[in-house]
mmCIF file with all atom_site columns, C-alpha atoms in Angstrom:
data_model
loop_
_atom_site.group_PDB
_atom_site.id
_atom_site.type_symbol
_atom_site.label_atom_id
_atom_site.label_alt_id
_atom_site.label_comp_id
_atom_site.label_asym_id
_atom_site.label_entity_id
_atom_site.label_seq_id
_atom_site.pdbx_PDB_ins_code
_atom_site.Cartn_x
_atom_site.Cartn_y
_atom_site.Cartn_z
_atom_site.occupancy
_atom_site.B_iso_or_equiv
_atom_site.pdbx_formal_charge
_atom_site.auth_seq_id
_atom_site.auth_comp_id
_atom_site.auth_asym_id
_atom_site.auth_atom_id
_atom_site.pdbx_PDB_model_num
ATOM 1   C CA . GLU M 1 1   ? 4.737   7.024   -17.636 1.00 96.00 ? 1   GLU M CA 1
ATOM 2   C CA . VAL M 1 2   ? 3.682   4.087   -15.494 1.00 97.00 ? 2   VAL M CA 1
ATOM 3   C CA . GLN M 1 3   ? -0.107  3.894   -15.197 1.00 98.00 ? 3   GLN M CA 1
ATOM 4   C CA . LEU M 1 4   ? -2.415  1.531   -13.363 1.00 98.00 ? 4   LEU M CA 1
ATOM 5   C CA . VAL M 1 5   ? -6.154  1.901   -13.868 1.00 98.00 ? 5   VAL M CA 1
ATOM 6   C CA . GLU M 1 6   ? -8.605  -0.167  -11.830 1.00 98.00 ? 6   GLU M CA 1
ATOM 7   C CA . SER M 1 7   ? -12.187 -0.908  -12.778 1.00 98.00 ? 7   SER M CA 1
ATOM 8   C CA . GLY M 1 8   ? -15.016 -3.218  -11.839 1.00 98.00 ? 8   GLY M CA 1
ATOM 9   C CA . GLY M 1 9   ? -16.006 -1.890  -8.449  1.00 98.00 ? 9   GLY M CA 1
ATOM 10  C CA . GLY M 1 10  ? -19.585 -1.282  -7.400  1.00 98.00 ? 10  GLY M CA 1
ATOM 11  C CA . LEU M 1 11  ? -22.385 -2.214  -5.042  1.00 98.00 ? 11  LEU M CA 1
ATOM 12  C CA . VAL M 1 12  ? -22.910 -5.922  -4.382  1.00 98.00 ? 12  VAL M CA 1
ATOM 13  C CA . GLN M 1 13  ? -25.029 -7.821  -1.896  1.00 98.00 ? 13  GLN M CA 1
ATOM 14  C CA . PRO M 1 14  ? -23.480 -9.931  0.846   1.00 98.00 ? 14  PRO M CA 1
ATOM 15  C CA . GLY M 1 15  ? -22.582 -13.332 -0.547  1.00 98.00 ? 15  GLY M CA 1
ATOM 16  C CA . GLY M 1 16  ? -22.226 -11.947 -4.041  1.00 98.00 ? 16  GLY M CA 1
ATOM 17  C CA . SER M 1 17  ? -19.292 -11.814 -6.421  1.00 98.00 ? 17  SER M CA 1
ATOM 18  C CA . LEU M 1 18  ? -17.330 -9.139  -8.226  1.00 98.00 ? 18  LEU M CA 1
ATOM 19  C CA . ARG M 1 19  ? -14.306 -9.128  -10.527 1.00 98.00 ? 19  ARG M CA 1
ATOM 20  C CA . LEU M 1 20  ? -11.878 -6.238  -10.405 1.00 98.00 ? 20  LEU M CA 1
ATOM 21  C CA . SER M 1 21  ? -9.498  -5.425  -13.228 1.00 98.00 ? 21  SER M CA 1
ATOM 22  C CA . CYS M 1 22  ? -6.342  -3.366  -13.398 1.00 98.00 ? 22  CYS M CA 1
ATOM 23  C CA . ALA M 1 23  ? -4.961  -2.188  -16.743 1.00 98.00 ? 23  ALA M CA 1
ATOM 24  C CA . ALA M 1 24  ? -1.230  -1.528  -16.708 1.00 98.00 ? 24  ALA M CA 1
ATOM 25  C CA . SER M 1 25  ? 0.820   0.576   -19.094 1.00 98.00 ? 25  SER M CA 1
ATOM 26  C CA . GLY M 1 26  ? 4.180   2.304   -19.303 1.00 98.00 ? 26  GLY M CA 1
ATOM 27  C CA . PHE M 1 27  ? 6.274   -0.609  -18.097 1.00 98.00 ? 27  PHE M CA 1
ATOM 28  C CA . THR M 1 28  ? 6.994   -4.258  -18.898 1.00 98.00 ? 28  THR M CA 1
ATOM 29  C CA . PHE M 1 29  ? 4.067   -5.780  -17.011 1.00 98.00 ? 29  PHE M CA 1
ATOM 30  C CA . SER M 1 30  ? 5.302   -9.357  -17.316 1.00 98.00 ? 30  SER M CA 1
ATOM 31  C CA . SER M 1 31  ? 8.516   -8.495  -15.439 1.00 98.00 ? 31  SER M CA 1
ATOM 32  C CA . TYR M 1 32  ? 6.880   -7.522  -12.149 1.00 98.00 ? 32  TYR M CA 1
ATOM 33  C CA . TRP M 1 33  ? 5.002   -9.044  -9.278  1.00 98.00 ? 33  TRP M CA 1
ATOM 34  C CA . MET M 1 34  ? 1.658   -7.292  -8.851  1.00 98.00 ? 34  MET M CA 1
ATOM 35  C CA . SER M 1 35  ? -0.495  -6.676  -5.785  1.00 98.00 ? 35  SER M CA 1
ATOM 36  C CA . TRP M 1 36  ? -3.915  -5.682  -4.521  1.00 98.00 ? 36  TRP M CA 1
ATOM 37  C CA . VAL M 1 37  ? -4.178  -3.490  -1.418  1.00 98.00 ? 37  VAL M CA 1
ATOM 38  C CA . ARG M 1 38  ? -7.446  -2.263  0.080   1.00 98.00 ? 38  ARG M CA 1
ATOM 39  C CA . GLN M 1 39  ? -8.603  0.535   2.342   1.00 98.00 ? 39  GLN M CA 1
ATOM 40  C CA . ALA M 1 40  ? -11.887 0.452   4.186   1.00 98.00 ? 40  ALA M CA 1
ATOM 41  C CA . PRO M 1 41  ? -13.665 3.832   4.430   1.00 97.00 ? 41  PRO M CA 1
ATOM 42  C CA . GLY M 1 42  ? -11.803 6.080   6.853   1.00 96.00 ? 42  GLY M CA 1
ATOM 43  C CA . LYS M 1 43  ? -9.381  3.293   7.764   1.00 98.00 ? 43  LYS M CA 1
ATOM 44  C CA . GLY M 1 44  ? -5.796  2.272   7.046   1.00 98.00 ? 44  GLY M CA 1
ATOM 45  C CA . LEU M 1 45  ? -4.204  0.135   4.362   1.00 98.00 ? 45  LEU M CA 1
ATOM 46  C CA . GLU M 1 46  ? -4.436  -3.658  4.186   1.00 98.00 ? 46  GLU M CA 1
ATOM 47  C CA . TRP M 1 47  ? -2.495  -5.848  1.769   1.00 98.00 ? 47  TRP M CA 1
ATOM 48  C CA . VAL M 1 48  ? -4.808  -8.342  0.064   1.00 98.00 ? 48  VAL M CA 1
ATOM 49  C CA . ALA M 1 49  ? -2.861  -10.445 -2.457  1.00 98.00 ? 49  ALA M CA 1
ATOM 50  C CA . ASN M 1 50  ? 0.299   -10.775 -4.540  1.00 97.00 ? 50  ASN M CA 1
ATOM 51  C CA . ILE M 1 51  ? 1.008   -12.628 -7.762  1.00 98.00 ? 51  ILE M CA 1
ATOM 52  C CA . LYS M 1 52  ? 4.322   -13.548 -9.345  1.00 98.00 ? 52  LYS M CA 1
ATOM 53  C CA . GLN M 1 53  ? 5.335   -12.486 -12.838 1.00 98.00 ? 53  GLN M CA 1
ATOM 54  C CA . ASP M 1 54  ? 4.156   -15.686 -14.535 1.00 97.00 ? 54  ASP M CA 1
ATOM 55  C CA . GLY M 1 55  ? 1.227   -16.289 -12.199 1.00 97.00 ? 55  GLY M CA 1
ATOM 56  C CA . SER M 1 56  ? 2.825   -19.391 -10.670 1.00 97.00 ? 56  SER M CA 1
ATOM 57  C CA . ASP M 1 57  ? 2.927   -18.047 -7.086  1.00 97.00 ? 57  ASP M CA 1
ATOM 58  C CA . LYS M 1 58  ? 0.083   -16.314 -5.304  1.00 98.00 ? 58  LYS M CA 1
ATOM 59  C CA . TYR M 1 59  ? -0.257  -15.117 -1.730  1.00 98.00 ? 59  TYR M CA 1
ATOM 60  C CA . TYR M 1 60  ? -3.275  -13.857 0.213   1.00 98.00 ? 60  TYR M CA 1
ATOM 61  C CA . VAL M 1 61  ? -4.115  -12.272 3.536   1.00 98.00 ? 61  VAL M CA 1
ATOM 62  C CA . ASP M 1 62  ? -5.853  -14.840 5.730   1.00 97.00 ? 62  ASP M CA 1
ATOM 63  C CA . SER M 1 63  ? -9.186  -12.982 5.721   1.00 98.00 ? 63  SER M CA 1
ATOM 64  C CA . VAL M 1 64  ? -9.688  -13.514 1.977   1.00 98.00 ? 64  VAL M CA 1
ATOM 65  C CA . LYS M 1 65  ? -8.185  -16.981 1.477   1.00 98.00 ? 65  LYS M CA 1
ATOM 66  C CA . GLY M 1 66  ? -10.625 -19.304 -0.238  1.00 98.00 ? 66  GLY M CA 1
ATOM 67  C CA . ARG M 1 67  ? -12.846 -16.398 -1.328  1.00 98.00 ? 67  ARG M CA 1
ATOM 68  C CA . PHE M 1 68  ? -10.610 -14.169 -3.480  1.00 98.00 ? 68  PHE M CA 1
ATOM 69  C CA . THR M 1 69  ? -8.441  -15.182 -6.433  1.00 98.00 ? 69  THR M CA 1
ATOM 70  C CA . ILE M 1 70  ? -5.725  -13.025 -7.936  1.00 98.00 ? 70  ILE M CA 1
ATOM 71  C CA . SER M 1 71  ? -4.780  -13.624 -11.578 1.00 98.00 ? 71  SER M CA 1
ATOM 72  C CA . ARG M 1 72  ? -3.118  -11.888 -14.493 1.00 98.00 ? 72  ARG M CA 1
ATOM 73  C CA . ASP M 1 73  ? -3.003  -11.881 -18.275 1.00 98.00 ? 73  ASP M CA 1
ATOM 74  C CA . ASN M 1 74  ? 0.418   -10.732 -19.410 1.00 98.00 ? 74  ASN M CA 1
ATOM 75  C CA . ALA M 1 75  ? -0.690  -10.599 -23.042 1.00 98.00 ? 75  ALA M CA 1
ATOM 76  C CA . LYS M 1 76  ? -3.291  -8.008  -22.049 1.00 98.00 ? 76  LYS M CA 1
ATOM 77  C CA . ASN M 1 77  ? -1.138  -6.246  -19.418 1.00 98.00 ? 77  ASN M CA 1
ATOM 78  C CA . SER M 1 78  ? -3.946  -6.832  -16.958 1.00 98.00 ? 78  SER M CA 1
ATOM 79  C CA . LEU M 1 79  ? -4.329  -7.864  -13.324 1.00 98.00 ? 79  LEU M CA 1
ATOM 80  C CA . TYR M 1 80  ? -7.540  -9.253  -11.857 1.00 98.00 ? 80  TYR M CA 1
ATOM 81  C CA . LEU M 1 81  ? -9.130  -9.956  -8.492  1.00 98.00 ? 81  LEU M CA 1
ATOM 82  C CA . GLN M 1 82  ? -12.086 -12.336 -8.437  1.00 98.00 ? 82  GLN M CA 1
ATOM 83  C CA . MET M 1 83  ? -13.998 -11.779 -5.214  1.00 98.00 ? 83  MET M CA 1
ATOM 84  C CA . ASN M 1 84  ? -16.592 -14.352 -4.126  1.00 98.00 ? 84  ASN M CA 1
ATOM 85  C CA . SER M 1 85  ? -18.695 -14.757 -0.971  1.00 98.00 ? 85  SER M CA 1
ATOM 86  C CA . LEU M 1 86  ? -18.343 -11.048 -0.289  1.00 98.00 ? 86  LEU M CA 1
ATOM 87  C CA . ARG M 1 87  ? -18.938 -9.747  3.219   1.00 98.00 ? 87  ARG M CA 1
ATOM 88  C CA . ALA M 1 88  ? -19.706 -6.306  4.597   1.00 98.00 ? 88  ALA M CA 1
ATOM 89  C CA . GLU M 1 89  ? -16.142 -6.106  5.940   1.00 98.00 ? 89  GLU M CA 1
ATOM 90  C CA . ASP M 1 90  ? -14.812 -6.378  2.366   1.00 98.00 ? 90  ASP M CA 1
ATOM 91  C CA . THR M 1 91  ? -16.178 -2.889  1.686   1.00 98.00 ? 91  THR M CA 1
ATOM 92  C CA . ALA M 1 92  ? -13.166 -0.807  0.676   1.00 98.00 ? 92  ALA M CA 1
ATOM 93  C CA . VAL M 1 93  ? -11.312 0.996   -2.058  1.00 98.00 ? 93  VAL M CA 1
ATOM 94  C CA . TYR M 1 94  ? -9.217  -1.619  -3.828  1.00 98.00 ? 94  TYR M CA 1
ATOM 95  C CA . TYR M 1 95  ? -5.894  -0.476  -5.252  1.00 98.00 ? 95  TYR M CA 1
ATOM 96  C CA . CYS M 1 96  ? -3.661  -2.385  -7.605  1.00 98.00 ? 96  CYS M CA 1
ATOM 97  C CA . ALA M 1 97  ? 0.033   -1.716  -7.244  1.00 98.00 ? 97  ALA M CA 1
ATOM 98  C CA . ARG M 1 98  ? 3.212   -2.771  -8.951  1.00 98.00 ? 98  ARG M CA 1
ATOM 99  C CA . TYR M 1 99  ? 5.421   -4.697  -6.533  1.00 97.00 ? 99  TYR M CA 1
ATOM 100 C CA . TRP M 1 100 ? 9.199   -4.549  -6.702  1.00 96.00 ? 100 TRP M CA 1
ATOM 101 C CA . ASN M 1 101 ? 9.839   -5.242  -3.012  1.00 95.00 ? 101 ASN M CA 1
ATOM 102 C CA . TRP M 1 102 ? 7.625   -2.262  -2.320  1.00 98.00 ? 102 TRP M CA 1
ATOM 103 C CA . PHE M 1 103 ? 4.229   -1.128  -3.578  1.00 98.00 ? 103 PHE M CA 1
ATOM 104 C CA . ASP M 1 104 ? 4.989   1.445   -6.245  1.00 98.00 ? 104 ASP M CA 1
ATOM 105 C CA . PRO M 1 105 ? 3.181   2.940   -7.993  1.00 98.00 ? 105 PRO M CA 1
ATOM 106 C CA . TRP M 1 106 ? -0.510  2.564   -7.127  1.00 98.00 ? 106 TRP M CA 1
ATOM 107 C CA . GLY M 1 107 ? -3.613  2.952   -9.237  1.00 98.00 ? 107 GLY M CA 1
ATOM 108 C CA . GLN M 1 108 ? -6.364  5.397   -8.290  1.00 98.00 ? 108 GLN M CA 1
ATOM 109 C CA . GLY M 1 109 ? -8.495  2.624   -6.788  1.00 98.00 ? 109 GLY M CA 1
ATOM 110 C CA . THR M 1 110 ? -11.985 1.268   -7.294  1.00 98.00 ? 110 THR M CA 1
ATOM 111 C CA . LEU M 1 111 ? -14.664 1.257   -4.589  1.00 98.00 ? 111 LEU M CA 1
ATOM 112 C CA . VAL M 1 112 ? -16.366 -1.986  -3.632  1.00 98.00 ? 112 VAL M CA 1
ATOM 113 C CA . THR M 1 113 ? -19.431 -1.687  -1.400  1.00 98.00 ? 113 THR M CA 1
ATOM 114 C CA . VAL M 1 114 ? -20.966 -4.831  0.073   1.00 98.00 ? 114 VAL M CA 1
ATOM 115 C CA . SER M 1 115 ? -24.427 -4.063  1.377   1.00 97.00 ? 115 SER M CA 1
ATOM 116 C CA . SER M 1 116 ? -28.011 -5.245  1.125   1.00 96.00 ? 116 SER M CA 1
ATOM 117 C CA . GLU C 2 1   ? 2.293   -11.332 11.982  1.00 95.00 ? 1   GLU C CA 1
ATOM 118 C CA . ILE C 2 2   ? 4.409   -8.241  12.558  1.00 97.00 ? 2   ILE C CA 1
ATOM 119 C CA . VAL C 2 3   ? 2.473   -5.329  14.045  1.00 98.00 ? 3   VAL C CA 1
ATOM 120 C CA . LEU C 2 4   ? 3.590   -1.795  13.221  1.00 98.00 ? 4   LEU C CA 1
ATOM 121 C CA . THR C 2 5   ? 2.614   0.956   15.668  1.00 98.00 ? 5   THR C CA 1
ATOM 122 C CA . GLN C 2 6   ? 2.837   4.568   14.508  1.00 98.00 ? 6   GLN C CA 1
ATOM 123 C CA . SER C 2 7   ? 3.009   7.593   16.746  1.00 97.00 ? 7   SER C CA 1
ATOM 124 C CA . PRO C 2 8   ? 1.616   10.083  17.220  1.00 98.00 ? 8   PRO C CA 1
ATOM 125 C CA . ALA C 2 9   ? -1.794  9.399   15.698  1.00 98.00 ? 9   ALA C CA 1
ATOM 126 C CA . THR C 2 10  ? -2.094  13.082  14.808  1.00 98.00 ? 10  THR C CA 1
ATOM 127 C CA . LEU C 2 11  ? 0.648   15.677  14.559  1.00 98.00 ? 11  LEU C CA 1
ATOM 128 C CA . SER C 2 12  ? -0.229  19.377  14.356  1.00 98.00 ? 12  SER C CA 1
ATOM 129 C CA . LEU C 2 13  ? 2.504   21.608  12.981  1.00 98.00 ? 13  LEU C CA 1
ATOM 130 C CA . SER C 2 14  ? 2.942   24.765  10.951  1.00 98.00 ? 14  SER C CA 1
ATOM 131 C CA . PRO C 2 15  ? 4.584   25.164  7.543   1.00 97.00 ? 15  PRO C CA 1
ATOM 132 C CA . GLY C 2 16  ? 8.321   25.542  7.919   1.00 98.00 ? 16  GLY C CA 1
ATOM 133 C CA . GLU C 2 17  ? 8.478   23.389  11.050  1.00 98.00 ? 17  GLU C CA 1
ATOM 134 C CA . ARG C 2 18  ? 10.224  20.034  11.344  1.00 98.00 ? 18  ARG C CA 1
ATOM 135 C CA . ALA C 2 19  ? 8.090   16.901  11.517  1.00 98.00 ? 19  ALA C CA 1
ATOM 136 C CA . THR C 2 20  ? 9.181   13.655  13.162  1.00 98.00 ? 20  THR C CA 1
ATOM 137 C CA . LEU C 2 21  ? 6.988   10.573  12.731  1.00 98.00 ? 21  LEU C CA 1
ATOM 138 C CA . SER C 2 22  ? 7.663   7.256   14.448  1.00 98.00 ? 22  SER C CA 1
ATOM 139 C CA . CYS C 2 23  ? 7.012   3.634   13.504  1.00 98.00 ? 23  CYS C CA 1
ATOM 140 C CA . ARG C 2 24  ? 7.745   0.760   15.899  1.00 98.00 ? 24  ARG C CA 1
ATOM 141 C CA . ALA C 2 25  ? 7.681   -2.910  14.876  1.00 98.00 ? 25  ALA C CA 1
ATOM 142 C CA . SER C 2 26  ? 6.621   -5.759  17.170  1.00 98.00 ? 26  SER C CA 1
ATOM 143 C CA . GLN C 2 27  ? 9.778   -7.627  16.142  1.00 97.00 ? 27  GLN C CA 1
ATOM 144 C CA . SER C 2 28  ? 12.823  -6.793  14.091  1.00 98.00 ? 28  SER C CA 1
ATOM 145 C CA . VAL C 2 29  ? 12.217  -6.023  10.426  1.00 98.00 ? 29  VAL C CA 1
ATOM 146 C CA . SER C 2 30  ? 15.889  -5.239  9.759   1.00 97.00 ? 30  SER C CA 1
ATOM 147 C CA . SER C 2 31  ? 15.771  -2.383  7.225   1.00 98.00 ? 31  SER C CA 1
ATOM 148 C CA . TYR C 2 32  ? 12.757  -3.747  5.333   1.00 98.00 ? 32  TYR C CA 1
ATOM 149 C CA . LEU C 2 33  ? 10.539  -0.785  6.020   1.00 98.00 ? 33  LEU C CA 1
ATOM 150 C CA . ALA C 2 34  ? 8.888   1.795   3.773   1.00 98.00 ? 34  ALA C CA 1
ATOM 151 C CA . TRP C 2 35  ? 6.936   5.018   4.226   1.00 98.00 ? 35  TRP C CA 1
ATOM 152 C CA . TYR C 2 36  ? 3.971   6.111   2.107   1.00 98.00 ? 36  TYR C CA 1
ATOM 153 C CA . GLN C 2 37  ? 2.141   9.419   1.868   1.00 98.00 ? 37  GLN C CA 1
ATOM 154 C CA . GLN C 2 38  ? -1.590  9.591   1.192   1.00 98.00 ? 38  GLN C CA 1
ATOM 155 C CA . LYS C 2 39  ? -3.493  12.781  0.498   1.00 98.00 ? 39  LYS C CA 1
ATOM 156 C CA . PRO C 2 40  ? -7.319  12.933  0.696   1.00 96.00 ? 40  PRO C CA 1
ATOM 157 C CA . GLY C 2 41  ? -8.965  11.211  -2.251  1.00 96.00 ? 41  GLY C CA 1
ATOM 158 C CA . GLN C 2 42  ? -5.641  10.012  -3.641  1.00 98.00 ? 42  GLN C CA 1
ATOM 159 C CA . ALA C 2 43  ? -3.750  6.752   -3.748  1.00 98.00 ? 43  ALA C CA 1
ATOM 160 C CA . PRO C 2 44  ? -0.747  6.263   -1.479  1.00 98.00 ? 44  PRO C CA 1
ATOM 161 C CA . ARG C 2 45  ? 2.667   7.235   -2.833  1.00 98.00 ? 45  ARG C CA 1
ATOM 162 C CA . LEU C 2 46  ? 5.960   5.609   -1.927  1.00 98.00 ? 46  LEU C CA 1
ATOM 163 C CA . LEU C 2 47  ? 8.290   8.064   -0.182  1.00 98.00 ? 47  LEU C CA 1
ATOM 164 C CA . ILE C 2 48  ? 11.031  6.012   1.478   1.00 98.00 ? 48  ILE C CA 1
ATOM 165 C CA . PHE C 2 49  ? 12.072  2.382   0.997   1.00 98.00 ? 49  PHE C CA 1
ATOM 166 C CA . ASP C 2 50  ? 14.577  0.152   2.785   1.00 98.00 ? 50  ASP C CA 1
ATOM 167 C CA . ALA C 2 51  ? 14.239  2.505   5.767   1.00 98.00 ? 51  ALA C CA 1
ATOM 168 C CA . SER C 2 52  ? 16.309  5.348   4.388   1.00 98.00 ? 52  SER C CA 1
ATOM 169 C CA . ASN C 2 53  ? 16.203  5.499   0.582   1.00 98.00 ? 53  ASN C CA 1
ATOM 170 C CA . ARG C 2 54  ? 14.102  8.183   -1.076  1.00 98.00 ? 54  ARG C CA 1
ATOM 171 C CA . ALA C 2 55  ? 11.911  6.998   -3.931  1.00 98.00 ? 55  ALA C CA 1
ATOM 172 C CA . THR C 2 56  ? 12.209  8.606   -7.344  1.00 96.00 ? 56  THR C CA 1
ATOM 173 C CA . GLY C 2 57  ? 11.091  12.219  -7.375  1.00 97.00 ? 57  GLY C CA 1
ATOM 174 C CA . ILE C 2 58  ? 10.776  12.585  -3.614  1.00 98.00 ? 58  ILE C CA 1
ATOM 175 C CA . PRO C 2 59  ? 12.172  15.898  -2.317  1.00 98.00 ? 59  PRO C CA 1
ATOM 176 C CA . ALA C 2 60  ? 15.261  15.888  -0.145  1.00 98.00 ? 60  ALA C CA 1
ATOM 177 C CA . ARG C 2 61  ? 13.336  17.337  2.816   1.00 98.00 ? 61  ARG C CA 1
ATOM 178 C CA . PHE C 2 62  ? 11.993  13.813  3.380   1.00 98.00 ? 62  PHE C CA 1
ATOM 179 C CA . SER C 2 63  ? 14.358  11.430  5.138   1.00 98.00 ? 63  SER C CA 1
ATOM 180 C CA . GLY C 2 64  ? 14.045  8.071   6.841   1.00 98.00 ? 64  GLY C CA 1
ATOM 181 C CA . SER C 2 65  ? 16.141  6.429   9.507   1.00 98.00 ? 65  SER C CA 1
ATOM 182 C CA . GLY C 2 66  ? 16.207  3.427   11.804  1.00 98.00 ? 66  GLY C CA 1
ATOM 183 C CA . SER C 2 67  ? 16.609  -0.325  11.725  1.00 98.00 ? 67  SER C CA 1
ATOM 184 C CA . GLY C 2 68  ? 15.393  -3.298  13.691  1.00 98.00 ? 68  GLY C CA 1
ATOM 185 C CA . THR C 2 69  ? 12.233  -2.172  15.481  1.00 98.00 ? 69  THR C CA 1
ATOM 186 C CA . ASP C 2 70  ? 12.381  1.632   15.586  1.00 98.00 ? 70  ASP C CA 1
ATOM 187 C CA . PHE C 2 71  ? 12.049  3.893   12.560  1.00 98.00 ? 71  PHE C CA 1
ATOM 188 C CA . THR C 2 72  ? 11.597  7.599   11.936  1.00 98.00 ? 72  THR C CA 1
ATOM 189 C CA . LEU C 2 73  ? 10.342  9.662   9.025   1.00 98.00 ? 73  LEU C CA 1
ATOM 190 C CA . THR C 2 74  ? 11.561  13.255  9.176   1.00 98.00 ? 74  THR C CA 1
ATOM 191 C CA . ILE C 2 75  ? 10.340  16.158  7.102   1.00 98.00 ? 75  ILE C CA 1
ATOM 192 C CA . SER C 2 76  ? 12.909  18.887  7.616   1.00 98.00 ? 76  SER C CA 1
ATOM 193 C CA . SER C 2 77  ? 10.787  21.924  6.767   1.00 97.00 ? 77  SER C CA 1
ATOM 194 C CA . LEU C 2 78  ? 7.107   21.404  6.096   1.00 98.00 ? 78  LEU C CA 1
ATOM 195 C CA . GLU C 2 79  ? 5.604   22.620  2.855   1.00 98.00 ? 79  GLU C CA 1
ATOM 196 C CA . PRO C 2 80  ? 1.816   23.107  2.519   1.00 97.00 ? 80  PRO C CA 1
ATOM 197 C CA . GLU C 2 81  ? 1.569   20.036  0.278   1.00 97.00 ? 81  GLU C CA 1
ATOM 198 C CA . ASP C 2 82  ? 3.115   17.783  2.959   1.00 98.00 ? 82  ASP C CA 1
ATOM 199 C CA . PHE C 2 83  ? 0.013   17.759  5.147   1.00 97.00 ? 83  PHE C CA 1
ATOM 200 C CA . ALA C 2 84  ? -1.345  14.265  4.645   1.00 98.00 ? 84  ALA C CA 1
ATOM 201 C CA . VAL C 2 85  ? -1.510  10.830  6.236   1.00 98.00 ? 85  VAL C CA 1
ATOM 202 C CA . TYR C 2 86  ? 1.699   8.810   6.437   1.00 98.00 ? 86  TYR C CA 1
ATOM 203 C CA . TYR C 2 87  ? 1.914   5.023   6.686   1.00 98.00 ? 87  TYR C CA 1
ATOM 204 C CA . CYS C 2 88  ? 4.825   2.728   7.389   1.00 98.00 ? 88  CYS C CA 1
ATOM 205 C CA . GLN C 2 89  ? 4.935   -0.809  5.944   1.00 98.00 ? 89  GLN C CA 1
ATOM 206 C CA . GLN C 2 90  ? 7.176   -3.837  6.453   1.00 98.00 ? 90  GLN C CA 1
ATOM 207 C CA . ARG C 2 91  ? 8.199   -6.660  4.134   1.00 97.00 ? 91  ARG C CA 1
ATOM 208 C CA . SER C 2 92  ? 10.547  -8.515  6.453   1.00 96.00 ? 92  SER C CA 1
ATOM 209 C CA . ASN C 2 93  ? 8.183   -11.329 7.338   1.00 86.00 ? 93  ASN C CA 1
ATOM 210 C CA . TRP C 2 94  ? 5.474   -11.935 4.775   1.00 89.00 ? 94  TRP C CA 1
ATOM 211 C CA . PRO C 2 95  ? 2.798   -12.892 4.095   1.00 91.00 ? 95  PRO C CA 1
ATOM 212 C CA . PRO C 2 96  ? 1.230   -10.803 5.254   1.00 93.00 ? 96  PRO C CA 1
ATOM 213 C CA . TYR C 2 97  ? 2.789   -7.480  4.451   1.00 96.00 ? 97  TYR C CA 1
ATOM 214 C CA . THR C 2 98  ? 1.611   -5.151  7.190   1.00 98.00 ? 98  THR C CA 1
ATOM 215 C CA . PHE C 2 99  ? 1.051   -1.420  7.493   1.00 98.00 ? 99  PHE C CA 1
ATOM 216 C CA . GLY C 2 100 ? 0.971   0.862   10.484  1.00 98.00 ? 100 GLY C CA 1
ATOM 217 C CA . GLN C 2 101 ? -2.317  2.551   11.349  1.00 98.00 ? 101 GLN C CA 1
ATOM 218 C CA . GLY C 2 102 ? -1.104  5.896   10.007  1.00 98.00 ? 102 GLY C CA 1
ATOM 219 C CA . THR C 2 103 ? -0.119  9.320   11.319  1.00 98.00 ? 103 THR C CA 1
ATOM 220 C CA . LYS C 2 104 ? -2.188  12.293  10.229  1.00 98.00 ? 104 LYS C CA 1
ATOM 221 C CA . LEU C 2 105 ? -0.044  15.381  9.758   1.00 98.00 ? 105 LEU C CA 1
ATOM 222 C CA . GLU C 2 106 ? -2.304  18.410  10.011  1.00 98.00 ? 106 GLU C CA 1
ATOM 223 C CA . ILE C 2 107 ? -1.828  22.140  9.783   1.00 95.00 ? 107 ILE C CA 1
ATOM 224 C CA . LYS C 2 108 ? -1.707  23.874  13.143  1.00 94.00 ? 108 LYS C CA 1
#
C-alpha cells in the first residue's frame, strides 16, 4: 500500500523557519516526481513545489520562490520542504503527494501556523 | 497562469439524485484536467484524470467529460459518502499547476 506521512509542522513566528518531512513507502520512491500542495484554513488547494526523481529539476509557485526549498533523499525514501522567512499567509496544511502527471496519492498533511 | 472557475459554489442534492459539477478554464487545457474529492479532515483523493479516466478504485457512478475549456464531473446517483468538496486541477500549462476554488456538494 502506498503511504505518505508528513511531519514537522507546528507554530512558528513570522520570519521564522520550519522543515517539513514526508516519509514514503509502498512504492519505488526514486521513480517518481514528488510534490507539496498546501491548503489554508477553510480555503482551496494551492500547489507549492515539485521535484524530479533525481532532484535535478525543481519548480515553485511564485509566492514561495526564494523562501522555500524542496529536496529529497532517495536512500531514505523521504521528501522535504525547507521553509524560511515564513509569513502569516503561509499558514496552511501542507500535503506531500506523489506526482505522475497528477497528484496521487496524498499524505494526511501537517499543519503549519505562522503567528506571533 | 490558467484560472479554473468551478460552478456552482455549493450544490444541494439528495441521495440518489444526479450531480453535475462544472469547471471552466481561462484558456484551453486540452484534456489535461483532473478532479479530486476532499472530505472534512481528510486529504484530497484523485477521482478523474485526463478529463475522463477514473482513477483506481473509483466507482463507476463517477464520470468526467469535456475538453478545451469546459469540463463536467457527473455523479450518476449520489451515495451518502459522496457529499464532499470537489476540486478540478489543470496541468496543461505549468508551473504553476492550478486548482479551481471547489464545489461543495451538500445533502439537501
